[in-house]
Amino acid sequence: MEYTQTYIDGCWQATTGAATSDVVDSYAETRFAVLHTSSAADVDQAVAAARNALPGWTALPAAQRASLMRAVANALEARADTLADAIMRETGMPAKLAKRIQVAAPISAWRRYADLCEHLTAESRIGHSIVRRVPTGVVACITPWNYPLHQVTAKVAAALAAGCTVVLKPSEIAPLSAFLLAEAIAEAHLPAGVFNLVHGPGPETGQALARHAGVDMVSFTGSTRAGREIAAAAGSGLKRVSLELGGKSAAIALPGADLATAVKATLASCFLNSGQTCSAYTRLLVPAGDYAKACELASQYIGAYVMGDPADAATRLGPLASAQQRQRVQAMLQQALAAGARIVAGGPDACPVPQRGYFVAPTVLGAVASDATIAQEEVFGPVLALLPYQDTAQAIALANGTPYGLAAAVWGATTEHAYDVARHLRAGQVEINGAPFNPDAPFGGFGQSGMGRENGPHGLEEFTETISYQLPPDYPGLQQPSA
């Protein structure tokens, strides 16, 4: 497949950039799509279209915006199989998971944002002031490759629901779902310029968007390194910035907790999407007296992570998204072993990797120093570090002892005890005793995990500004209704 066009100002038009980029099947290790990149002129045109469309979209009644967003969800649903296949090939996530996590969940999110748009309370009262939330303006959405449609939805659907207009730049590694979204938006007949799509590498196209004078806000998901660069570029224009970056999330098994369940659930989190998940629990902290048992349990459960063709229903662990990503993960593993860590479960000897595909064997490391790189930095591969602790205070200190603060989990003998410990953790989301993920709760982190929140009402509000109107206290609109 060759993509020579992109979607700007309500129509498909040829890109004018000179370069192309390949989309590679992560299992077959072959190119299956070629995209022509957007030029600086394309970016200018996309931003201008978004700015021209902003007044009309903002003025459109919320019920009409919501109706159009539901039409987008319906059009995406009609493309569900195509979306799942494209994302499976790009990211390596097994098909059965890609359908549920990478496609069905984002479609559901489009509908939830339509509901929020329709029922958002735009005004509130504080004393003799009326406070209104208004759209931030033109938003540049720059998204990653690991959960492409999911991350696009968290930004684009929320921004549109808030009344903003959008220019989207997806990852060049996994861009196809963004093009399918553009098809869905065209089919849903959103007004021209409300949604615009450009394509290209982050250092060029992403930076051009972040610096652009016509952009009011930049919403970025990606690595902490790239986040710093985006923030610096946006900061020169004092733009609003939302950053969802890396993580090194810890799961704590407290004394008396169901250790088997904690180990099994942590492996599932760490190995989801072959570890290519920013909020994955990549450190498991266990009482020192339970360390040997935890190693034994990890060895027992790790065999369930069958590697193979993502299209095969038996596959539970697919390849990484690219050769570069595999090389990076392997280098971090080799560095950890050279520094004294040892494999206590899995690894290439226990879990031989397939002959083709960008695979890394699921691996649990022990004898890891708390300040080692593998315990401090995001791996983005199927690698779990198992660390013992002496008491609860040390467990909390270890969990908080990285530059990140995206997610965490606590397992306790009682929910009350686990919640009490969870309240000491500096992480944006803390799962307690295996509670299910809540897609309407705010998602985001502390420190080098970024700033701002996505999902649900908080995610929508991220794309708004507040205005307070100071009115005379006797203004009729300020009077309390009679009982």
Tab-separated table of N, CA, C and O in Angstrom, residues 99-216:
chain	number	residue	atom	x	y	z
A	99	LYS	N	-7.929	-6.515	18.886
A	99	LYS	CA	-9.334	-6.232	18.612
A	99	LYS	C	-10.014	-5.600	19.823
A	99	LYS	O	-10.813	-4.666	19.691
A	100	ARG	N	-9.695	-6.113	21.006
A	100	ARG	CA	-10.365	-5.629	22.207
A	100	ARG	C	-9.754	-4.332	22.737
A	100	ARG	O	-10.475	-3.393	23.082
A	101	ILE	N	-8.426	-4.294	22.822
A	101	ILE	CA	-7.742	-3.180	23.480
A	101	ILE	C	-7.443	-2.039	22.510
A	101	ILE	O	-7.639	-0.866	22.833
A	102	GLN	N	-6.959	-2.406	21.326
A	102	GLN	CA	-6.500	-1.387	20.386
A	102	GLN	C	-7.624	-0.806	19.531
A	102	GLN	O	-7.460	0.260	18.944
A	103	VAL	N	-8.762	-1.515	19.435
A	103	VAL	CA	-9.829	-1.055	18.545
A	103	VAL	C	-11.147	-0.847	19.294
A	103	VAL	O	-11.705	0.258	19.288
A	104	ALA	N	-11.663	-1.870	19.934
A	104	ALA	CA	-12.970	-1.739	20.599
A	104	ALA	C	-12.943	-0.671	21.697
A	104	ALA	O	-13.891	0.116	21.826
A	105	ALA	N	-11.875	-0.628	22.482
A	105	ALA	CA	-11.801	0.361	23.566
A	105	ALA	C	-11.781	1.795	23.033
A	105	ALA	O	-12.505	2.656	23.553
A	106	PRO	N	-10.975	2.123	22.020
A	106	PRO	CA	-11.034	3.484	21.477
A	106	PRO	C	-12.387	3.851	20.872
A	106	PRO	O	-12.838	4.996	21.022
A	107	ILE	N	-13.040	2.904	20.202
A	107	ILE	CA	-14.364	3.199	19.652
A	107	ILE	C	-15.335	3.542	20.777
A	107	ILE	O	-16.111	4.502	20.684
A	108	SER	N	-15.269	2.771	21.851
A	108	SER	CA	-16.106	3.062	23.018
A	108	SER	C	-15.781	4.436	23.592
A	108	SER	O	-16.679	5.175	24.020
A	109	ALA	N	-14.496	4.798	23.577
A	109	ALA	CA	-14.092	6.103	24.110
A	109	ALA	C	-14.651	7.244	23.275
A	109	ALA	O	-15.016	8.296	23.815
A	110	TRP	N	-14.698	7.077	21.952
A	110	TRP	CA	-15.322	8.113	21.122
A	110	TRP	C	-16.770	8.356	21.575
A	110	TRP	O	-17.223	9.502	21.661
A	111	ARG	N	-17.479	7.292	21.886
A	111	ARG	CA	-18.873	7.439	22.307
A	111	ARG	C	-18.959	8.059	23.697
A	111	ARG	O	-19.856	8.868	23.966
A	112	ARG	N	-18.042	7.709	24.574
A	112	ARG	CA	-18.063	8.315	25.912
A	112	ARG	C	-17.760	9.808	25.839
A	112	ARG	O	-18.352	10.609	26.558
A	113	TYR	N	-16.826	10.198	24.970
A	113	TYR	CA	-16.536	11.625	24.831
A	113	TYR	C	-17.711	12.363	24.201
A	113	TYR	O	-17.953	13.536	24.524
A	114	ALA	N	-18.452	11.704	23.316
A	114	ALA	CA	-19.662	12.331	22.780
A	114	ALA	C	-20.660	12.587	23.897
A	114	ALA	O	-21.281	13.664	23.965
A	115	ASP	N	-20.809	11.629	24.810
A	115	ASP	CA	-21.712	11.812	25.951
A	115	ASP	C	-21.235	12.957	26.840
A	115	ASP	O	-22.027	13.793	27.296
A	116	LEU	N	-19.914	13.004	27.102
A	116	LEU	CA	-19.368	14.073	27.938
A	116	LEU	C	-19.577	15.431	27.281
A	116	LEU	O	-19.899	16.417	27.958
A	117	CYS	N	-19.367	15.489	25.978
A	117	CYS	CA	-19.582	16.734	25.239
A	117	CYS	C	-21.003	17.228	25.428
A	117	CYS	O	-21.242	18.418	25.675
A	118	GLU	N	-21.945	16.311	25.357
A	118	GLU	CA	-23.355	16.666	25.408
A	118	GLU	C	-23.790	17.107	26.803
A	118	GLU	O	-24.703	17.919	26.954
A	119	HIS	N	-23.123	16.575	27.821
A	119	HIS	CA	-23.573	16.830	29.187
A	119	HIS	C	-22.567	17.638	30.003
A	119	HIS	O	-22.727	17.772	31.222
A	120	LEU	N	-21.552	18.171	29.346
A	120	LEU	CA	-20.549	18.966	30.059
A	120	LEU	C	-21.173	20.219	30.648
A	120	LEU	O	-21.914	20.952	29.969
A	121	THR	N	-20.881	20.474	31.902
A	121	THR	CA	-21.318	21.714	32.543
A	121	THR	C	-20.286	22.786	32.233
A	121	THR	O	-19.179	22.770	32.768
A	122	ALA	N	-20.655	23.699	31.356
A	122	ALA	CA	-19.691	24.697	30.896
A	122	ALA	C	-19.556	25.870	31.856
A	122	ALA	O	-18.593	26.618	31.788
A	123	GLU	N	-20.545	26.048	32.746
A	123	GLU	CA	-20.520	27.182	33.662
A	123	GLU	C	-20.672	26.714	35.106
A	123	GLU	O	-21.350	25.733	35.388
A	124	SER	N	-20.025	27.447	35.986
A	124	SER	CA	-20.201	27.245	37.420
A	124	SER	C	-20.151	28.600	38.097
A	124	SER	O	-19.801	29.603	37.476
A	125	ARG	N	-20.513	28.646	39.365
A	125	ARG	CA	-20.551	29.918	40.079
A	125	ARG	C	-19.648	29.866	41.298
A	125	ARG	O	-19.625	28.877	42.041
A	126	ILE	N	-18.860	30.921	41.476
A	126	ILE	CA	-18.058	31.103	42.684
A	126	ILE	C	-18.350	32.509	43.186
A	126	ILE	O	-17.935	33.497	42.578
A	127	GLY	N	-19.093	32.602	44.269
A	127	GLY	CA	-19.458	33.916	44.800
A	127	GLY	C	-20.199	34.726	43.749
A	127	GLY	O	-21.188	34.271	43.181
A	128	HIS	N	-19.714	35.946	43.466
A	128	HIS	CA	-20.372	36.795	42.478
A	128	HIS	C	-19.723	36.670	41.098
A	128	HIS	O	-19.856	37.561	40.265
A	129	SER	N	-19.050	35.544	40.872
A	129	SER	CA	-18.427	35.291	39.576
A	129	SER	C	-19.061	34.071	38.904
A	129	SER	O	-19.408	33.092	39.562
A	130	ILE	N	-19.181	34.153	37.601
A	130	ILE	CA	-19.535	33.002	36.781
A	130	ILE	C	-18.266	32.538	36.080
A	130	ILE	O	-17.556	33.343	35.459
A	131	VAL	N	-17.953	31.263	36.225
A	131	VAL	CA	-16.736	30.691	35.639
A	131	VAL	C	-17.146	29.803	34.473
A	131	VAL	O	-17.966	28.897	34.627
A	132	ARG	N	-16.587	30.098	33.314
A	132	ARG	CA	-16.890	29.316	32.113
A	132	ARG	C	-15.644	28.600	31.618
A	132	ARG	O	-14.530	29.133	31.698
A	133	ARG	N	-15.860	27.401	31.112
A	133	ARG	CA	-14.795	26.668	30.429
A	133	ARG	C	-14.968	26.874	28.927
A	133	ARG	O	-16.054	26.677	28.394
A	134	VAL	N	-13.899	27.283	28.274
A	134	VAL	CA	-13.950	27.535	26.825
A	134	VAL	C	-12.858	26.710	26.144
A	134	VAL	O	-11.847	26.360	26.769
A	135	PRO	N	-13.025	26.366	24.872
A	135	PRO	CA	-12.003	25.585	24.172
A	135	PRO	C	-10.662	26.305	24.129
A	135	PRO	O	-10.601	27.528	23.961
A	136	THR	N	-9.587	25.534	24.274
A	136	THR	CA	-8.249	26.118	24.227
A	136	THR	C	-7.932	26.687	22.853
A	136	THR	O	-7.259	27.704	22.734
A	137	GLY	N	-8.409	26.030	21.792
A	137	GLY	CA	-8.164	26.545	20.437
A	137	GLY	C	-7.709	25.458	19.504
A	137	GLY	O	-8.275	24.359	19.495
A	138	VAL	N	-6.671	25.730	18.734
A	138	VAL	CA	-6.110	24.745	17.803
A	138	VAL	C	-5.118	23.874	18.561
A	138	VAL	O	-4.191	24.379	19.199
A	139	VAL	N	-5.325	22.561	18.494
A	139	VAL	CA	-4.495	21.616	19.245
A	139	VAL	C	-3.682	20.758	18.283
A	139	VAL	O	-4.233	20.169	17.342
A	140	ALA	N	-2.382	20.692	18.526
A	140	ALA	CA	-1.517	19.748	17.824
A	140	ALA	C	-1.446	18.476	18.657
A	140	ALA	O	-1.016	18.514	19.819
A	141	CYS	N	-1.876	17.355	18.087
A	141	CYS	CA	-1.853	16.066	18.768
A	141	CYS	C	-0.741	15.219	18.161
A	141	CYS	O	-0.776	14.917	16.961
A	142	ILE	N	0.230	14.845	18.964
A	142	ILE	CA	1.384	14.070	18.496
A	142	ILE	C	1.381	12.758	19.278
A	142	ILE	O	1.521	12.764	20.504
A	143	THR	N	1.214	11.641	18.562
A	143	THR	CA	0.888	10.387	19.226
A	143	THR	C	1.929	9.298	18.963
A	143	THR	O	2.651	9.338	17.972
A	144	PRO	N	1.987	8.266	19.829
A	144	PRO	CA	3.005	7.229	19.750
A	144	PRO	C	2.544	6.011	18.964
A	144	PRO	O	1.420	5.956	18.472
A	145	TRP	N	3.430	4.998	18.900
A	145	TRP	CA	3.163	3.818	18.085
A	145	TRP	C	2.637	2.634	18.877
A	145	TRP	O	2.124	1.679	18.294
A	146	ASN	N	2.727	2.655	20.209
A	146	ASN	CA	2.418	1.421	20.942
A	146	ASN	C	0.923	1.145	21.070
A	146	ASN	O	0.479	-0.001	21.038
A	147	TYR	N	0.126	2.193	21.239
A	147	TYR	CA	-1.335	2.076	21.254
A	147	TYR	C	-1.884	3.173	20.336
A	147	TYR	O	-2.429	4.171	20.808
A	148	PRO	N	-1.709	3.019	19.031
A	148	PRO	CA	-1.919	4.165	18.125
A	148	PRO	C	-3.326	4.750	18.139
A	148	PRO	O	-3.494	5.949	18.380
A	149	LEU	N	-4.363	3.950	17.908
A	149	LEU	CA	-5.714	4.510	17.877
A	149	LEU	C	-6.168	4.924	19.272
A	149	LEU	O	-6.874	5.923	19.441
A	150	HIS	N	-5.747	4.190	20.262
A	150	HIS	CA	-6.093	4.522	21.653
A	150	HIS	C	-5.580	5.906	22.019
A	150	HIS	O	-6.314	6.740	22.575
A	151	GLN	N	-4.310	6.166	21.716
A	151	GLN	CA	-3.731	7.455	22.081
A	151	GLN	C	-4.242	8.587	21.207
A	151	GLN	O	-4.419	9.715	21.674
A	152	VAL	N	-4.493	8.307	19.937
A	152	VAL	CA	-5.110	9.310	19.077
A	152	VAL	C	-6.476	9.704	19.629
A	152	VAL	O	-6.825	10.890	19.714
A	153	THR	N	-7.258	8.705	20.028
A	153	THR	CA	-8.604	8.969	20.548
A	153	THR	C	-8.567	9.790	21.823
A	153	THR	O	-9.357	10.726	21.996
A	154	ALA	N	-7.647	9.453	22.729
A	154	ALA	CA	-7.559	10.171	23.998
A	154	ALA	C	-7.318	11.656	23.793
A	154	ALA	O	-7.712	12.488	24.625
A	155	LYS	N	-6.694	12.010	22.684
A	155	LYS	CA	-6.408	13.412	22.401
A	155	LYS	C	-7.456	14.022	21.458
A	155	LYS	O	-8.089	15.029	21.777
A	156	VAL	N	-7.633	13.382	20.300
A	156	VAL	CA	-8.483	13.977	19.270
A	156	VAL	C	-9.938	14.023	19.706
A	156	VAL	O	-10.601	15.068	19.591
A	157	ALA	N	-10.468	12.914	20.218
A	157	ALA	CA	-11.885	12.894	20.616
A	157	ALA	C	-12.138	13.873	21.758
A	157	ALA	O	-13.145	14.594	21.759
A	158	ALA	N	-11.226	13.914	22.726
A	158	ALA	CA	-11.401	14.842	23.849
A	158	ALA	C	-11.333	16.291	23.385
A	158	ALA	O	-12.130	17.134	23.817
A	159	ALA	N	-10.367	16.600	22.504
A	159	ALA	CA	-10.232	17.973	22.012
A	159	ALA	C	-11.460	18.399	21.217
A	159	ALA	O	-11.965	19.520	21.375
A	160	LEU	N	-11.965	17.524	20.348
A	160	LEU	CA	-13.151	17.859	19.571
A	160	LEU	C	-14.364	18.037	20.474
A	160	LEU	O	-15.187	18.938	20.263
A	161	ALA	N	-14.495	17.181	21.474
A	161	ALA	CA	-15.617	17.306	22.411
A	161	ALA	C	-15.567	18.626	23.154
A	161	ALA	O	-16.606	19.228	23.455
A	162	ALA	N	-14.353	19.099	23.441
A	162	ALA	CA	-14.196	20.364	24.154
A	162	ALA	C	-14.456	21.575	23.257
A	162	ALA	O	-14.553	22.699	23.750
A	163	GLY	N	-14.555	21.357	21.952
A	163	GLY	CA	-14.780	22.462	21.021
A	163	GLY	C	-13.538	22.958	20.329
A	163	GLY	O	-13.563	23.988	19.645
A	164	CYS	N	-12.415	22.224	20.483
A	164	CYS	CA	-11.178	22.594	19.808
A	164	CYS	C	-11.147	21.985	18.406
A	164	CYS	O	-11.897	21.069	18.094
A	165	THR	N	-10.255	22.497	17.575
A	165	THR	CA	-9.945	21.863	16.307
A	165	THR	C	-8.544	21.276	16.386
A	165	THR	O	-7.749	21.659	17.264
A	166	VAL	N	-8.229	20.349	15.472
A	166	VAL	CA	-7.073	19.478	15.677
A	166	VAL	C	-6.228	19.340	14.419
A	166	VAL	O	-6.753	19.272	13.306
A	167	VAL	N	-4.909	19.272	14.644
A	167	VAL	CA	-3.976	18.762	13.646
A	167	VAL	C	-3.275	17.572	14.299
A	167	VAL	O	-2.629	17.710	15.332
A	168	LEU	N	-3.426	16.400	13.697
A	168	LEU	CA	-2.860	15.160	14.233
A	168	LEU	C	-1.617	14.769	13.470
A	168	LEU	O	-1.613	14.740	12.249
A	169	LYS	N	-0.543	14.431	14.227
A	169	LYS	CA	0.643	13.801	13.644
A	169	LYS	C	0.869	12.475	14.364
A	169	LYS	O	1.355	12.433	15.485
A	170	PRO	N	0.513	11.357	13.719
A	170	PRO	CA	0.739	10.061	14.348
A	170	PRO	C	2.199	9.625	14.213
A	170	PRO	O	2.965	10.194	13.432
A	171	SER	N	2.558	8.588	14.969
A	171	SER	CA	3.896	8.018	14.827
A	171	SER	C	4.093	7.474	13.424
A	171	SER	O	3.200	6.838	12.859
A	172	GLU	N	5.269	7.668	12.884
A	172	GLU	CA	5.568	7.127	11.563
A	172	GLU	C	5.731	5.610	11.594
A	172	GLU	O	5.681	4.941	10.559
A	173	ILE	N	5.908	5.018	12.797
A	173	ILE	CA	6.035	3.561	12.916
A	173	ILE	C	4.673	2.885	12.801
A	173	ILE	O	4.556	1.798	12.233
A	174	ALA	N	3.642	3.521	13.329
A	174	ALA	CA	2.298	2.928	13.323
A	174	ALA	C	1.262	3.995	12.968
A	174	ALA	O	0.456	4.398	13.803
A	175	PRO	N	1.229	4.436	11.714
A	175	PRO	CA	0.352	5.543	11.334
A	175	PRO	C	-0.985	5.138	10.706
A	175	PRO	O	-1.841	5.986	10.488
A	176	LEU	N	-1.158	3.857	10.381
A	176	LEU	CA	-2.272	3.500	9.504
A	176	LEU	C	-3.631	3.717	10.139
A	176	LEU	O	-4.601	4.079	9.457
A	177	SER	N	-3.743	3.513	11.461
A	177	SER	CA	-5.042	3.736	12.106
A	177	SER	C	-5.443	5.204	12.036
A	177	SER	O	-6.635	5.526	12.001
A	178	ALA	N	-4.470	6.109	11.990
A	178	ALA	CA	-4.787	7.535	11.867
A	178	ALA	C	-5.391	7.837	10.494
A	178	ALA	O	-6.302	8.669	10.377
A	179	PHE	N	-4.901	7.165	9.466
A	179	PHE	CA	-5.460	7.359	8.132
A	179	PHE	C	-6.865	6.753	8.045
A	179	PHE	O	-7.748	7.314	7.396
A	180	LEU	N	-7.074	5.629	8.714
A	180	LEU	CA	-8.417	5.045	8.761
A	180	LEU	C	-9.364	5.928	9.563
A	180	LEU	O	-10.548	6.044	9.232
A	181	LEU	N	-8.848	6.578	10.608
A	181	LEU	CA	-9.665	7.538	11.355
A	181	LEU	C	-10.057	8.706	10.450
A	181	LEU	O	-11.207	9.177	10.487
A	182	ALA	N	-9.116	9.186	9.647
A	182	ALA	CA	-9.437	10.283	8.722
A	182	ALA	C	-10.542	9.864	7.755
A	182	ALA	O	-11.444	10.655	7.443
A	183	GLU	N	-10.495	8.617	7.285
A	183	GLU	CA	-11.586	8.111	6.438
A	183	GLU	C	-12.911	8.144	7.181
A	183	GLU	O	-13.950	8.539	6.621
A	184	ALA	N	-12.886	7.729	8.447
A	184	ALA	CA	-14.110	7.711	9.251
A	184	ALA	C	-14.641	9.121	9.470
A	184	ALA	O	-15.856	9.364	9.435
A	185	ILE	N	-13.756	10.080	9.704
A	185	ILE	CA	-14.159	11.465	9.918
A	185	ILE	C	-14.756	12.056	8.644
A	185	ILE	O	-15.753	12.792	8.679
A	186	ALA	N	-14.158	11.718	7.504
A	186	ALA	CA	-14.717	12.188	6.228
A	186	ALA	C	-16.105	11.592	6.005
A	186	ALA	O	-17.032	12.295	5.573
A	187	GLU	N	-16.263	10.316	6.317
A	187	GLU	CA	-17.559	9.650	6.151
A	187	GLU	C	-18.604	10.231	7.089
A	187	GLU	O	-19.791	10.294	6.755
A	188	ALA	N	-18.175	10.661	8.271
A	188	ALA	CA	-19.100	11.238	9.251
A	188	ALA	C	-19.450	12.689	8.941
A	188	ALA	O	-20.300	13.282	9.612
A	189	HIS	N	-18.772	13.280	7.964
A	189	HIS	CA	-19.060	14.645	7.496
A	189	HIS	C	-18.808	15.704	8.576
A	189	HIS	O	-19.589	16.639	8.738
A	190	LEU	N	-17.677	15.558	9.297
A	190	LEU	CA	-17.286	16.662	10.172
A	190	LEU	C	-16.957	17.871	9.316
A	190	LEU	O	-16.456	17.729	8.192
A	191	PRO	N	-17.213	19.067	9.805
A	191	PRO	CA	-16.922	20.264	9.001
A	191	PRO	C	-15.454	20.322	8.580
A	191	PRO	O	-14.554	19.881	9.314
A	192	ALA	N	-15.217	20.870	7.414
A	192	ALA	CA	-13.852	20.973	6.888
A	192	ALA	C	-12.958	21.733	7.862
A	192	ALA	O	-13.348	22.764	8.414
A	193	GLY	N	-11.763	21.213	8.072
A	193	GLY	CA	-10.773	21.879	8.903
A	193	GLY	C	-10.832	21.538	10.373
A	193	GLY	O	-9.904	21.870	11.117
A	194	VAL	N	-11.892	20.884	10.812
A	194	VAL	CA	-12.006	20.528	12.231
A	194	VAL	C	-10.950	19.499	12.603
A	194	VAL	O	-10.345	19.559	13.670
A	195	PHE	N	-10.722	18.547	11.712
A	195	PHE	CA	-9.681	17.530	11.906
A	195	PHE	C	-8.760	17.543	10.704
A	195	PHE	O	-9.218	17.520	9.553
A	196	ASN	N	-7.447	17.560	10.958
A	196	ASN	CA	-6.459	17.564	9.884
A	196	ASN	C	-5.342	16.586	10.246
A	196	ASN	O	-4.987	16.438	11.420
A	197	LEU	N	-4.799	15.948	9.222
A	197	LEU	CA	-3.794	14.908	9.426
A	197	LEU	C	-2.531	15.247	8.645
A	197	LEU	O	-2.592	15.544	7.447
A	198	VAL	N	-1.399	15.215	9.332
A	198	VAL	CA	-0.109	15.335	8.661
A	198	VAL	C	0.741	14.139	9.079
A	198	VAL	O	0.479	13.491	10.089
A	199	HIS	N	1.763	13.847	8.297
A	199	HIS	CA	2.566	12.660	8.558
A	199	HIS	C	4.034	12.984	8.373
A	199	HIS	O	4.419	13.680	7.428
A	200	GLY	N	4.860	12.443	9.281
A	200	GLY	CA	6.293	12.638	9.155
A	200	GLY	C	7.002	12.354	10.456
A	200	GLY	O	6.356	12.129	11.497
A	201	PRO	N	8.319	12.378	10.458
A	201	PRO	CA	9.083	12.089	11.681
A	201	PRO	C	8.946	13.196	12.713
A	201	PRO	O	8.744	14.368	12.382
A	202	GLY	N	9.084	12.797	13.969
A	202	GLY	CA	8.945	13.753	15.062
A	202	GLY	C	9.892	14.929	15.011
A	202	GLY	O	9.475	16.082	15.193
A	203	PRO	N	11.196	14.699	14.776
A	203	PRO	CA	12.133	15.827	14.773
A	203	PRO	C	11.821	16.887	13.726
A	203	PRO	O	12.223	18.043	13.880
A	204	GLU	N	11.115	16.511	12.657
A	204	GLU	CA	10.764	17.501	11.641
A	204	GLU	C	9.298	17.924	11.767
A	204	GLU	O	8.990	19.050	12.154
A	205	THR	N	8.391	17.013	11.483
A	205	THR	CA	6.974	17.371	11.452
A	205	THR	C	6.439	17.688	12.839
A	205	THR	O	5.700	18.661	13.027
A	206	GLY	N	6.808	16.881	13.828
A	206	GLY	CA	6.341	17.141	15.185
A	206	GLY	C	6.849	18.459	15.727
A	206	GLY	O	6.092	19.231	16.342
A	207	GLN	N	8.114	18.735	15.503
A	207	GLN	CA	8.691	20.001	15.964
A	207	GLN	C	8.056	21.187	15.247
A	207	GLN	O	7.809	22.233	15.852
A	208	ALA	N	7.792	21.039	13.958
A	208	ALA	CA	7.158	22.126	13.206
A	208	ALA	C	5.790	22.454	13.787
A	208	ALA	O	5.409	23.635	13.890
A	209	LEU	N	5.047	21.427	14.178
A	209	LEU	CA	3.740	21.655	14.803
A	209	LEU	C	3.886	22.306	16.170
A	209	LEU	O	3.158	23.246	16.509
A	210	ALA	N	4.814	21.804	16.974
A	210	ALA	CA	4.977	22.333	18.337
A	210	ALA	C	5.385	23.799	18.337
A	210	ALA	O	5.011	24.560	19.226
A	211	ARG	N	6.161	24.191	17.332
A	211	ARG	CA	6.634	25.574	17.254
A	211	ARG	C	5.652	26.494	16.544
A	211	ARG	O	5.793	27.722	16.627
A	212	HIS	N	4.682	25.953	15.862
A	212	HIS	CA	3.859	26.746	14.954
A	212	HIS	C	3.071	27.827	15.692
A	212	HIS	O	2.411	27.563	16.704
A	213	ALA	N	3.128	29.041	15.171
A	213	ALA	CA	2.449	30.168	15.823
A	213	ALA	C	0.934	30.017	15.814
A	213	ALA	O	0.246	30.624	16.648
A	214	GLY	N	0.396	29.211	14.900
A	214	GLY	CA	-1.050	29.039	14.826
A	214	GLY	C	-1.601	27.969	15.736
A	214	GLY	O	-2.815	27.749	15.779
A	215	VAL	N	-0.734	27.298	16.474
A	215	VAL	CA	-1.150	26.239	17.399
A	215	VAL	C	-1.223	26.813	18.810
A	215	VAL	O	-0.301	27.477	19.279
A	216	ASP	N	-2.332	26.535	19.501
A	216	ASP	CA	-2.525	27.044	20.863
A	216	ASP	C	-2.092	26.052	21.938
A	216	ASP	O	-1.762	26.447	23.058
